[in-house]
mmCIF file of C-alpha atoms in Angstrom:
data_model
loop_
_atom_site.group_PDB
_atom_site.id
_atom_site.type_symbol
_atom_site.label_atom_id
_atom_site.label_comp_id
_atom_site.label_asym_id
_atom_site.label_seq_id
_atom_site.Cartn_x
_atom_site.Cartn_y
_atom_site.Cartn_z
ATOM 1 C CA UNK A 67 0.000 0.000 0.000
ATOM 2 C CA UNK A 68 2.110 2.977 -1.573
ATOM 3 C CA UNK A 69 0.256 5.374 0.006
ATOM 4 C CA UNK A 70 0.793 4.452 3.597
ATOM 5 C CA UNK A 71 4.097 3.251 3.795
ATOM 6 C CA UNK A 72 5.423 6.534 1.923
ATOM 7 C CA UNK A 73 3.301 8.777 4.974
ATOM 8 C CA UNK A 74 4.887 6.246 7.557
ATOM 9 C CA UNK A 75 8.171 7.084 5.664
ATOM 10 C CA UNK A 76 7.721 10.678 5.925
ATOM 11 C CA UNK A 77 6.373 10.801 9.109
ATOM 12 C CA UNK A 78 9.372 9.210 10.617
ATOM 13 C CA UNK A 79 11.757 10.773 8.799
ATOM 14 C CA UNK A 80 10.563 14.220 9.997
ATOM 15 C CA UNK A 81 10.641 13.217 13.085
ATOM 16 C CA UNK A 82 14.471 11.832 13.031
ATOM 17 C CA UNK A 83 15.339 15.288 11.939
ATOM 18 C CA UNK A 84 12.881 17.881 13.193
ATOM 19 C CA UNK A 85 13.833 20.281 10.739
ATOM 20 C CA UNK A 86 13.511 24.033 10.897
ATOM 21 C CA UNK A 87 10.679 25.578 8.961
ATOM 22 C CA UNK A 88 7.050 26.275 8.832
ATOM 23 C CA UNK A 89 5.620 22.731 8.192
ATOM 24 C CA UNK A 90 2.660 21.478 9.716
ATOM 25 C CA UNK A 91 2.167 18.887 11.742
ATOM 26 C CA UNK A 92 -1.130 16.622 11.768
ATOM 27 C CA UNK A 93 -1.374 13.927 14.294
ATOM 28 C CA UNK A 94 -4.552 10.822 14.027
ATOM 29 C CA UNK A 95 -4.374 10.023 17.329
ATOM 30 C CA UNK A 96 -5.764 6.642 18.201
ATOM 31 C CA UNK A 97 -7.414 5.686 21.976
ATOM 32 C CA UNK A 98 -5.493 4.791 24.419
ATOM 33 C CA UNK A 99 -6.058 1.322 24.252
ATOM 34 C CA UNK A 100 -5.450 1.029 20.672
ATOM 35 C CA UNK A 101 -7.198 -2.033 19.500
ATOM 36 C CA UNK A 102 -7.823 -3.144 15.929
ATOM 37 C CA UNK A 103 -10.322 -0.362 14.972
ATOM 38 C CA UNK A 104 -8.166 2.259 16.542
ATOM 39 C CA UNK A 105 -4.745 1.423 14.970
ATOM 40 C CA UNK A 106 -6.271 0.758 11.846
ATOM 41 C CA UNK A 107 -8.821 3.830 12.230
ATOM 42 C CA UNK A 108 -5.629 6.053 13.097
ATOM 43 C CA UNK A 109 -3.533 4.487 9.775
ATOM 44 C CA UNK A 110 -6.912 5.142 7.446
ATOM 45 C CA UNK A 111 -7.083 8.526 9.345
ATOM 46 C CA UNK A 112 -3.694 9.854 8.257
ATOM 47 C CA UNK A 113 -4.050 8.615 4.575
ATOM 48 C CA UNK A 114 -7.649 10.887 4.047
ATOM 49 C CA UNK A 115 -5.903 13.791 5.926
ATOM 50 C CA UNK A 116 -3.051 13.583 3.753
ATOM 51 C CA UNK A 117 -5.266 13.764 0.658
ATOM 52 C CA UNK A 118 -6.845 17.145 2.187
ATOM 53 C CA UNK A 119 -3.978 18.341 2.900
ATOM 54 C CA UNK A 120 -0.723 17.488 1.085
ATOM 55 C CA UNK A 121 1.053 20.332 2.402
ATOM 56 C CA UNK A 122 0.838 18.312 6.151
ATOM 57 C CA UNK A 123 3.378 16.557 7.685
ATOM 58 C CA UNK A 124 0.582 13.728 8.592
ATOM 59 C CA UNK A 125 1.559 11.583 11.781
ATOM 60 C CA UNK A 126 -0.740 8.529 12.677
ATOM 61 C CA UNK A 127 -0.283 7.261 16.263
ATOM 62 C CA UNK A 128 -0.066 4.409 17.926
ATOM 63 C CA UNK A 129 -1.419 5.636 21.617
ATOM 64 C CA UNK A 130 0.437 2.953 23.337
ATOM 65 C CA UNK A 131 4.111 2.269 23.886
ATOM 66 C CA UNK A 132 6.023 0.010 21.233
ATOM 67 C CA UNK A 133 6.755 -2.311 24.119
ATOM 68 C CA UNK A 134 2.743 -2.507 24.766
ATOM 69 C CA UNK A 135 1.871 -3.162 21.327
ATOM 70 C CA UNK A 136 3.457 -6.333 20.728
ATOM 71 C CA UNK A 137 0.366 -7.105 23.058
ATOM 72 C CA UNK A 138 -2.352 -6.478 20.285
ATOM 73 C CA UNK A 139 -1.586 -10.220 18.685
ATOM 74 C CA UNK A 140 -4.240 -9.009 16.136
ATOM 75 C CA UNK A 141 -2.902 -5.687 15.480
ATOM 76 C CA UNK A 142 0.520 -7.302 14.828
ATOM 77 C CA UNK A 143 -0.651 -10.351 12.732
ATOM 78 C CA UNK A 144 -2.874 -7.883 10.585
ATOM 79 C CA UNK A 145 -0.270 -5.393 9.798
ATOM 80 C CA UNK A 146 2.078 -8.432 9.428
ATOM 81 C CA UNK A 147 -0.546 -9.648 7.299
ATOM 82 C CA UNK A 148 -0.357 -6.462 4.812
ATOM 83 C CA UNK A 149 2.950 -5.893 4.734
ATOM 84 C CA UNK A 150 3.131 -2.917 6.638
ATOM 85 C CA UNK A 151 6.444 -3.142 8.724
ATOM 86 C CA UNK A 152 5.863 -2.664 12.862
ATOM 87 C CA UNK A 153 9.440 -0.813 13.018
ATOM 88 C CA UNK A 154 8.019 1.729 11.304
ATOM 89 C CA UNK A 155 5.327 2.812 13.172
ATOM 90 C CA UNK A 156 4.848 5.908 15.525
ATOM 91 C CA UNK A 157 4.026 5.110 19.290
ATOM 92 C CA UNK A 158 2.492 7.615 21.539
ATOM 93 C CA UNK A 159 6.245 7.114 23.840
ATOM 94 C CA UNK A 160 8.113 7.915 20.905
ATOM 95 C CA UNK A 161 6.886 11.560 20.116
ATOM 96 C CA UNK A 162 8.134 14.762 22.092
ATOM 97 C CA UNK A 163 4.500 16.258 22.248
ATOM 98 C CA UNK A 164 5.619 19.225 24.171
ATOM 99 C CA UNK A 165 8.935 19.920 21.998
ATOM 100 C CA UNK A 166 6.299 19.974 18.532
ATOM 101 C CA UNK A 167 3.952 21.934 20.251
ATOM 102 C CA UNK A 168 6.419 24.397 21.109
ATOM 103 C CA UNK A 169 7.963 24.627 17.474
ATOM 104 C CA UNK A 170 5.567 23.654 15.073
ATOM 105 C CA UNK A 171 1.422 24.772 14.084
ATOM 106 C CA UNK A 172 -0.129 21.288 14.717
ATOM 107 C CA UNK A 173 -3.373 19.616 13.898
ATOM 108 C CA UNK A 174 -4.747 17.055 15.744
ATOM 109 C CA UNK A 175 -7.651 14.202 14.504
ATOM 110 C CA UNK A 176 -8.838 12.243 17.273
ATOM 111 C CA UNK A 177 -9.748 8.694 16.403
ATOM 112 C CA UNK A 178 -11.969 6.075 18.324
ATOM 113 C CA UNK A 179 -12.053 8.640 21.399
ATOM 114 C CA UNK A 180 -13.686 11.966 21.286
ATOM 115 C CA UNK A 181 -12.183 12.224 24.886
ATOM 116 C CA UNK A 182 -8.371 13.443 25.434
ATOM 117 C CA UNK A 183 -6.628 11.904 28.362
ATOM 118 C CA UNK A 184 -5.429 14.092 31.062
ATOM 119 C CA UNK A 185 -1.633 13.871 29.821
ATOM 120 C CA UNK A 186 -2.953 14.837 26.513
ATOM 121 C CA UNK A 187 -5.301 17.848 27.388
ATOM 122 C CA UNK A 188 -2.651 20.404 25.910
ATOM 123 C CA UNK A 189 -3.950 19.065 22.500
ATOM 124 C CA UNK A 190 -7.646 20.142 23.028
ATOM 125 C CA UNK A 191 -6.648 23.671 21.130
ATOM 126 C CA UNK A 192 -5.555 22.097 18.516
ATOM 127 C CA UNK A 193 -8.231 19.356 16.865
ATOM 128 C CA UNK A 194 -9.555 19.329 14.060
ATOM 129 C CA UNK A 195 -11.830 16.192 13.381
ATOM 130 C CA UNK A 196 -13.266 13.745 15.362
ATOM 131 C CA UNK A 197 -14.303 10.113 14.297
ATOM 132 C CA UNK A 198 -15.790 7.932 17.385
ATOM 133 C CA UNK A 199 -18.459 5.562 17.812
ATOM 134 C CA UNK A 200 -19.131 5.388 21.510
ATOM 135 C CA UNK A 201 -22.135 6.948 23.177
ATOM 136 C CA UNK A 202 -21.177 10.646 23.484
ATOM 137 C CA UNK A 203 -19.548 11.802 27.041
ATOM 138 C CA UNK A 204 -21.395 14.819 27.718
ATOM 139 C CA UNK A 205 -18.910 16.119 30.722
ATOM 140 C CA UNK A 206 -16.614 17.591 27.916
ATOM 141 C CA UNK A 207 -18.286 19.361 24.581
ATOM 142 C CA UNK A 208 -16.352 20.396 21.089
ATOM 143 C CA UNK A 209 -17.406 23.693 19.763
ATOM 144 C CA UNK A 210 -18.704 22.448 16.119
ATOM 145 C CA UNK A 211 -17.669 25.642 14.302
ATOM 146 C CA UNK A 212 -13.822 24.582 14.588
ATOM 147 C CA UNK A 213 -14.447 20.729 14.916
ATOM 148 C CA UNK A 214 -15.443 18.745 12.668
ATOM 149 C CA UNK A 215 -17.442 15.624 14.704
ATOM 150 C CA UNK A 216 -18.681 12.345 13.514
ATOM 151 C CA UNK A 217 -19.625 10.198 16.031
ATOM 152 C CA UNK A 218 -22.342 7.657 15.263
ATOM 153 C CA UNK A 219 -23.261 4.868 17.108
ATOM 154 C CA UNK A 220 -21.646 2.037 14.453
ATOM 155 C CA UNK A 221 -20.166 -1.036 15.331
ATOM 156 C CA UNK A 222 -16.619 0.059 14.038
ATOM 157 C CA UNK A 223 -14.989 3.380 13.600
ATOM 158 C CA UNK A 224 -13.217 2.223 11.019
ATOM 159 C CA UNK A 225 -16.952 2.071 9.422
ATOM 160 C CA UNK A 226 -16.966 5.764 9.587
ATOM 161 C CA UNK A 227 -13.395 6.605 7.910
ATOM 162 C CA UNK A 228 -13.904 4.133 5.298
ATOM 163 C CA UNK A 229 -17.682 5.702 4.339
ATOM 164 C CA UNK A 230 -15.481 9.404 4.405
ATOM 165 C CA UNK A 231 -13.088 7.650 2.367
ATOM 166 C CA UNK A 232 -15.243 6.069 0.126
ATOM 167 C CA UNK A 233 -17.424 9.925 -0.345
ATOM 168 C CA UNK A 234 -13.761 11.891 -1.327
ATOM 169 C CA UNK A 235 -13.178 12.536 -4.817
ATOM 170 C CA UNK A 236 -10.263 10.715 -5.193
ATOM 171 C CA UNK A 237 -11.733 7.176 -3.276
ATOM 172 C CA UNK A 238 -10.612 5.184 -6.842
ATOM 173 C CA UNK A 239 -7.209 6.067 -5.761
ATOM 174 C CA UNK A 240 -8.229 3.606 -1.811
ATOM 175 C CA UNK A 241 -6.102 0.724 -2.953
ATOM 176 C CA UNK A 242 -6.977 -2.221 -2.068
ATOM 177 C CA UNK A 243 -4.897 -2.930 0.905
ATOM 178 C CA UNK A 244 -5.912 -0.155 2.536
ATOM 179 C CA UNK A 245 -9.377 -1.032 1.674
ATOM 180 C CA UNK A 246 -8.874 -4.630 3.019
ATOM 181 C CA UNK A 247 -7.113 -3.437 6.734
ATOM 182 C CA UNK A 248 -10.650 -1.299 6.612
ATOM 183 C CA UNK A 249 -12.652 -3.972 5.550
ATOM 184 C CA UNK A 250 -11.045 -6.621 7.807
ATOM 185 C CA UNK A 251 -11.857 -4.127 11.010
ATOM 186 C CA UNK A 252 -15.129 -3.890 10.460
ATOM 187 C CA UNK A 253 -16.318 -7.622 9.968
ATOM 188 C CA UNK A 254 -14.200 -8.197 13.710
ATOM 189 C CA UNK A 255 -15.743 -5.449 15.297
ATOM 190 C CA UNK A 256 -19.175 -6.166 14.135
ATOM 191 C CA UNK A 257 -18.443 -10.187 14.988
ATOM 192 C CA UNK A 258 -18.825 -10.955 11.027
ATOM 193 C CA UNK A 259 -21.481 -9.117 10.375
ATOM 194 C CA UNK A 260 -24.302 -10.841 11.948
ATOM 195 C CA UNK A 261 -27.301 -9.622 13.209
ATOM 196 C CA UNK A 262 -27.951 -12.085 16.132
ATOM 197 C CA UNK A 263 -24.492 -10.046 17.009
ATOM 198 C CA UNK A 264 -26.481 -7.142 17.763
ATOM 199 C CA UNK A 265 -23.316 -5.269 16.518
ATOM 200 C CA UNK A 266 -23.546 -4.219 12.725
ATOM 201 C CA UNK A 267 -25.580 -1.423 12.280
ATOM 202 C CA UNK A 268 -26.885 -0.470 8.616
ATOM 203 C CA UNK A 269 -23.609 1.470 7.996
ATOM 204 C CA UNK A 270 -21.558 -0.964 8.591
ATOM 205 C CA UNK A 271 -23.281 -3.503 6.218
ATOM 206 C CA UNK A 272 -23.270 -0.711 3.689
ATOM 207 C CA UNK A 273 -19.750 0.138 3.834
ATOM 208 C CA UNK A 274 -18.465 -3.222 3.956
ATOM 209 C CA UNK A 275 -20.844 -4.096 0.699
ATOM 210 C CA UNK A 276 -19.296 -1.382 -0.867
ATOM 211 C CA UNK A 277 -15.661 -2.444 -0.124
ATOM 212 C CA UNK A 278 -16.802 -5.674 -1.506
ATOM 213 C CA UNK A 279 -18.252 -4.179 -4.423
ATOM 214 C CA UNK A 280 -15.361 -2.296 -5.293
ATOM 215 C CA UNK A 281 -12.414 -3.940 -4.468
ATOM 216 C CA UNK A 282 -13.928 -8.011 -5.107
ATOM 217 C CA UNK A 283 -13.748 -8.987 -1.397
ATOM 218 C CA UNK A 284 -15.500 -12.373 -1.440
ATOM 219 C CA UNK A 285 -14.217 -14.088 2.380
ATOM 220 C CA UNK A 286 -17.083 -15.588 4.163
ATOM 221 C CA UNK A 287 -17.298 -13.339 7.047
ATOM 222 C CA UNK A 288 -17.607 -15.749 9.800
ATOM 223 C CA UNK A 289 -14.418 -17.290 7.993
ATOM 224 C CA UNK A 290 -12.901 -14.209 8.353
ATOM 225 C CA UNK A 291 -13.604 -13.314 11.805
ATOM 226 C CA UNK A 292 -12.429 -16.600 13.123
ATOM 227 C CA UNK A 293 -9.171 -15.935 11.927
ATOM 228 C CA UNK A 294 -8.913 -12.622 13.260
ATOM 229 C CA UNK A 295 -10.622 -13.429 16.400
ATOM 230 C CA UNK A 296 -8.007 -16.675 16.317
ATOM 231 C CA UNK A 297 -5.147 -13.762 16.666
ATOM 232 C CA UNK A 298 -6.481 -11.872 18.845
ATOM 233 C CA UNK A 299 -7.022 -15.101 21.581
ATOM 234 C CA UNK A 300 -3.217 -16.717 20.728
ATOM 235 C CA UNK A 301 -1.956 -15.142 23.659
ATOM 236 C CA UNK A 302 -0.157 -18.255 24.923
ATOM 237 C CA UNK A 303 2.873 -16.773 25.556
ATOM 238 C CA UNK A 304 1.277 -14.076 27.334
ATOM 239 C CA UNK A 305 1.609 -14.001 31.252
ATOM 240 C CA UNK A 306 -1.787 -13.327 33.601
ATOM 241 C CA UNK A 307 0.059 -9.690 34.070
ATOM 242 C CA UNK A 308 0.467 -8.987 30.478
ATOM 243 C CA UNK A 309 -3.284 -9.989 29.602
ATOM 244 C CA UNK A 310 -4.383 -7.170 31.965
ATOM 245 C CA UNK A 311 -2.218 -4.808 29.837
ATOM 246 C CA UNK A 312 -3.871 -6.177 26.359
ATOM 247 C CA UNK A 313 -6.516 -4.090 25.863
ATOM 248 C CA UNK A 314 -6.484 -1.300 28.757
ATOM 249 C CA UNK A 315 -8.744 1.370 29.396
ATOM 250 C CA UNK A 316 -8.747 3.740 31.844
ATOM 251 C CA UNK A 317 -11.958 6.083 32.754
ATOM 252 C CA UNK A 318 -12.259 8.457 35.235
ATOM 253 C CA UNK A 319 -9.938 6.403 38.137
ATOM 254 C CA UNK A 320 -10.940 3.479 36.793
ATOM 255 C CA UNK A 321 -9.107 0.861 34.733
ATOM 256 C CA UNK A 322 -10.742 -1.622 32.571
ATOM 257 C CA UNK A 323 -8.779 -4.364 31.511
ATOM 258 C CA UNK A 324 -10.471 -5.987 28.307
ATOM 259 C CA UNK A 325 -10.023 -9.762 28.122
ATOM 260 C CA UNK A 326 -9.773 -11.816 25.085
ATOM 261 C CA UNK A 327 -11.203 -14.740 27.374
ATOM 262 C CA UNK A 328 -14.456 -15.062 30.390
ATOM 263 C CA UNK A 329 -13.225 -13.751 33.170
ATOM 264 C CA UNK A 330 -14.004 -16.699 34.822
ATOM 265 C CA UNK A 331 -11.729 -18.082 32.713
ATOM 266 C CA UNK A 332 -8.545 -15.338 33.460
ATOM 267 C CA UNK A 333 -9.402 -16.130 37.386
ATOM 268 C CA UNK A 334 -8.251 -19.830 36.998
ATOM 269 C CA UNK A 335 -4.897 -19.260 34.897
ATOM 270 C CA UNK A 336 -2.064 -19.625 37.892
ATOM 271 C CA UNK A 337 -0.998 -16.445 38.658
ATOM 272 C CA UNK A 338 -3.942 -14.524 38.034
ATOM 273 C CA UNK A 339 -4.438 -12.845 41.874
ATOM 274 C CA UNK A 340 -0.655 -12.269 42.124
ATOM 275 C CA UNK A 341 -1.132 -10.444 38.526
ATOM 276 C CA UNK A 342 -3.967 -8.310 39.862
ATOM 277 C CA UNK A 343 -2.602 -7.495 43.209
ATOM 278 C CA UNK A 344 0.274 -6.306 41.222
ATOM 279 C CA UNK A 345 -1.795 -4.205 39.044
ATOM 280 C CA UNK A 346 -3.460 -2.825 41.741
ATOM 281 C CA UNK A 347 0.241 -1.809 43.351
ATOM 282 C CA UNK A 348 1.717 -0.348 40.169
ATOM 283 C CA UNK A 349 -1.193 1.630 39.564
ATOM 284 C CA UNK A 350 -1.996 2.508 43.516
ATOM 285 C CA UNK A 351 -5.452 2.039 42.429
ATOM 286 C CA UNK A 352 -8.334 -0.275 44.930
ATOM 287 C CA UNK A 353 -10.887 -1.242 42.325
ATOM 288 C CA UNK A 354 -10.852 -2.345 38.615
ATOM 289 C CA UNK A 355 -13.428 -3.572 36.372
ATOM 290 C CA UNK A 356 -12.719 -7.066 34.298
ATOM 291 C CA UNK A 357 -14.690 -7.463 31.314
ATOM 292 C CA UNK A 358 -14.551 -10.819 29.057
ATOM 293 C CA UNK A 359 -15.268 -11.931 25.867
ATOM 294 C CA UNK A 360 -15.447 -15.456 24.889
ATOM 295 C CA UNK A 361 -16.957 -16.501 21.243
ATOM 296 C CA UNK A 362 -16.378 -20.091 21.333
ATOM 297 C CA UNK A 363 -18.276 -22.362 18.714
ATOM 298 C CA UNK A 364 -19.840 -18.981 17.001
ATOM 299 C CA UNK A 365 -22.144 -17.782 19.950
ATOM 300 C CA UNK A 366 -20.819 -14.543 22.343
ATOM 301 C CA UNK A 367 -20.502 -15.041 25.658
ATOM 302 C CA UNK A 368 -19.172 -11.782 28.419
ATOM 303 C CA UNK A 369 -18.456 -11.403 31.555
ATOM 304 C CA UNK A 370 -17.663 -9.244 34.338
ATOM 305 C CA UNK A 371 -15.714 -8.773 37.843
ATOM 306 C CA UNK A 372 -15.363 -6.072 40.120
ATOM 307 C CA UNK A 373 -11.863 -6.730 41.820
ATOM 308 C CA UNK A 374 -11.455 -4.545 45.712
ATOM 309 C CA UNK A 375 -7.865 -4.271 47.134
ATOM 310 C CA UNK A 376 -8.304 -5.610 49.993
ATOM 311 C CA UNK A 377 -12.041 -6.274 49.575
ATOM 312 C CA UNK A 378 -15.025 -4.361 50.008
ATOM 313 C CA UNK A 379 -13.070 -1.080 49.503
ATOM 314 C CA UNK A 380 -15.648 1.820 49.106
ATOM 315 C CA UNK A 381 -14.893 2.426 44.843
ATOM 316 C CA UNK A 382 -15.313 -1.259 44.312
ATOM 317 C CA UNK A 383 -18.839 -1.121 46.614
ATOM 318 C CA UNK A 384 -19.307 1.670 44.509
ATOM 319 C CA UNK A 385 -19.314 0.102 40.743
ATOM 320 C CA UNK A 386 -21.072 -2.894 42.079
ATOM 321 C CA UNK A 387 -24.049 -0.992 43.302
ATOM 322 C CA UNK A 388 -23.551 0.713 40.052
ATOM 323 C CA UNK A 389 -23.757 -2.212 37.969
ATOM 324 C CA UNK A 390 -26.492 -4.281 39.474
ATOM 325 C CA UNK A 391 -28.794 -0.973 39.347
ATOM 326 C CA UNK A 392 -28.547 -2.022 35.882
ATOM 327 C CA UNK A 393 -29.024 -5.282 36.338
ATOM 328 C CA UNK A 394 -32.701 -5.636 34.636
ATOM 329 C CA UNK A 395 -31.447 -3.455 31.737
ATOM 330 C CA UNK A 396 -27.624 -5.935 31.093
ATOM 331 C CA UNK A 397 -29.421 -9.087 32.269
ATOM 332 C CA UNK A 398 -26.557 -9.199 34.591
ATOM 333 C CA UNK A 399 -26.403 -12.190 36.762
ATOM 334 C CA UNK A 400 -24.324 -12.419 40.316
ATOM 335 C CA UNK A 401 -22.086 -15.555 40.275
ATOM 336 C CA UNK A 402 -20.809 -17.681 43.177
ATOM 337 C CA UNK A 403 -16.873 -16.437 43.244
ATOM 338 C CA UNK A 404 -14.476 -19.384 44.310
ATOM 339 C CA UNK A 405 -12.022 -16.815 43.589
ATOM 340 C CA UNK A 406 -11.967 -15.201 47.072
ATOM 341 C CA UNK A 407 -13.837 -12.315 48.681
ATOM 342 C CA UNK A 408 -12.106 -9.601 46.966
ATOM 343 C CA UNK A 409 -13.871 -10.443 43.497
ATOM 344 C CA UNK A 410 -17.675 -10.097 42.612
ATOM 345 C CA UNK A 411 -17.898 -11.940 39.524
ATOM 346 C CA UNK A 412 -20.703 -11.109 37.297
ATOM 347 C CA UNK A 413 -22.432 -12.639 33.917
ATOM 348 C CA UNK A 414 -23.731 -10.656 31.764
ATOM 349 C CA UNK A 415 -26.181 -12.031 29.607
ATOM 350 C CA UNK A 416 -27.169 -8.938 27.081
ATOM 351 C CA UNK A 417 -24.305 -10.145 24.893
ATOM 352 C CA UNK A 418 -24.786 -6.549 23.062
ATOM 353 C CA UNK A 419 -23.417 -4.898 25.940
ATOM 354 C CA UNK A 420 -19.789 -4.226 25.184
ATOM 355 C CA UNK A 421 -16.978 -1.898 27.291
ATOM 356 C CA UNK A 422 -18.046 1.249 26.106
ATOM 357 C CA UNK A 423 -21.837 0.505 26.981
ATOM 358 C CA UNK A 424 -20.269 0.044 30.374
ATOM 359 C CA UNK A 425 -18.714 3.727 30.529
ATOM 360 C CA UNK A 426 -21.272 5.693 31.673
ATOM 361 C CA UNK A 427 -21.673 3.415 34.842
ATOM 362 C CA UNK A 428 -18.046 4.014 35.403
ATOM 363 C CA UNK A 429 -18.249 7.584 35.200
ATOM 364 C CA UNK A 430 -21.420 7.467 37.798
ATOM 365 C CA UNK A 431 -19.770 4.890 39.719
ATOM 366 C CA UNK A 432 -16.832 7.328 39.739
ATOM 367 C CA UNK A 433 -18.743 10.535 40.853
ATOM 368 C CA UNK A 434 -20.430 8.679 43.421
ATOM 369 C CA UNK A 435 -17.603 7.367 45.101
ATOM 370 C CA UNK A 436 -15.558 10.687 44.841
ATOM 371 C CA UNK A 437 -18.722 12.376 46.215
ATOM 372 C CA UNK A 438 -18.237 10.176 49.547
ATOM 373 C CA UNK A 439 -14.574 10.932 50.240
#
């Protein structure tokens, strides 16, 4: 894919040398826990801004360290997949944000996140777009006449560059690997397209049909989502420790470690409770929220824990009562934990309820318990 490996290229090589001059910089900023649909979203991102703007020095990021990354198995074996060489992407650890900010006019495109993190609220001046598909966070609010905001409630962001991508002038000019990474996101995130999934919207099925229209893509989409759902669980040589560091999100205090496995199932590897009690250290935090995904033989399956340093620790109290005010709405169901009294393990039977669904509780469960200190 010409196009993206020559803006990778560039990208890096202005950043080696940080020349002197008037250039300016345009960073896609992925989420922080850059799964599939944001590292892919963030790629797609910097090609589209590069067509508006060839004058940009466009710089897609990778909101995670390098050393984290080698975490997202799919993420590698995808790129892997197309060619596009790991080396020669640009991780959030690698960029002197304040050093830019200070030399050069920058842009900013915020992908998968219409949030900034705290470290990154020096960047709110300076974005231009936002593409997101999680339900909008109403404690922080864009002024539309200098942002440009799509956020729809689709089953992949990547659904939402591609349809942009697919509207420009120039959209003969996609390529078909690009248009395949795109394509490829969107059958995962929307668990092959199926509506017993209760994940692909009508945007998504369009896109995708028009990806296959154009560019001949003829995979059976289960077929297709095994294999990527098959790279995202080979995480055999991962340790209980790393898993937690997979797919990470933090909201509000809270950190949300996504599983590609039940919880249930984490809880029984050895080393699991040494893993979270370390977690818990590092981070000086006394709650998290687990939340699994298991999609053995075809049909979803998620779960949930609420894990208190020592146990019953007042934030932990706090996103349980949270949770199980919504227990009518999730179909959530309280499990018997063998796992110890520090863990409330939960199943949630409303397989359409995914992590960001969860956020809002977070951020109640969060206000709550500050409320009380």
């Amino acid at each position: 894919m010409p196009a993206l490996l020559k803006l990778l290229g560039n990208a890096r090589a202005f950043l080696k040398a940080l020349p002197a001059g008037p250039q300016r910089v345009h960073f896609a900023l992925g989420n922080e826990s850059c799964d599939l649909d944001s590292c892919i979203g963030a790629l797609a991102m910097g090609v589209l801004i590069s067509r508006r703007h060839p004058d940009r020095v466009v710089v897609p990021v990778m909101n995670v360290t390098r050393e984290n990354f080698a975490l997202r198995t799919e993420n590698c074996f995808v790129l892997t997949q197309a060619e596009v060489p790991l080396d020669g992407l640009i991780f959030r650890d690698e960029l002197d944000m304040d050093f830019i900010l200070s030399k050069y006019p920058v842009s900013v495109s915020l992908v998968d996140h219409h949030i900034l993190a705290k470290e990154d609220q020096k960047l709110a001046p300076y974005v231009e777009d936002i593409f997101d598909h999680r339900p909008v966070d109403t404690s922080y609010s864009w002024d539309a006449r200098k942002v440009t905001i799509c956020i729809e409630s689709v089953g992949s962001c990547c659904t939402l560059i591609a349809n942009c991508l697919l509207q420009a002038r120039n959209c003969s000019d996609l390529g078909r690997p690009l248009a395949y990474l795109l394509y490829q996101v969107i059958v995962y995130d929307t668990i092959a397209l199926k509506p017993q999934n209760h994940k692909a919207t009508a945007l998504d099925i369009e896109v995708a049909a028009k990806l296959e229209t154009l560019y001949g893509f003829n995979e059976d989409h289960q077929e297709l989502f095994d294999g990527l759902w098959r790279a995202h669980m080979d995480v055999s040589h991962l340790t209980p420790s790393q898993l937690l560091l997979k797919d990470l999100k933090l909201v509000e205090g809270v950190y949300i470690p996504g599983l590609p496995m039940l919880v249930e199932e984490f809880l029984g590897l050895e080393g699991s409770q040494e893993a979270l009690a370390d977690f818990a250290k590092l981070k000086q935090i006394s709650a998290l929220l687990l939340v699994g995904m298991s999609t053995s033989g075809g049909s979803v399956q998620r779960d949930l824990a609420v894990y208190s340093s020592p146990p019953k620790e007042p934030l932990a109290e706090a996103l349980l009562k949270t949770l199980l005010s919504k227990q009518a709405d999730f179909f959530l169901e309280e499990k018997p934990s063998k796992f110890g009294a520090n863990i409330h393990l939960l199943h949630l039977h409303n397989v359409q309820v995914s992590r960001k669904q969860l956020v809002p509780l977070v951020k109640e469960a969060w206000n709550d318990y500050t409320k009380r200190q």
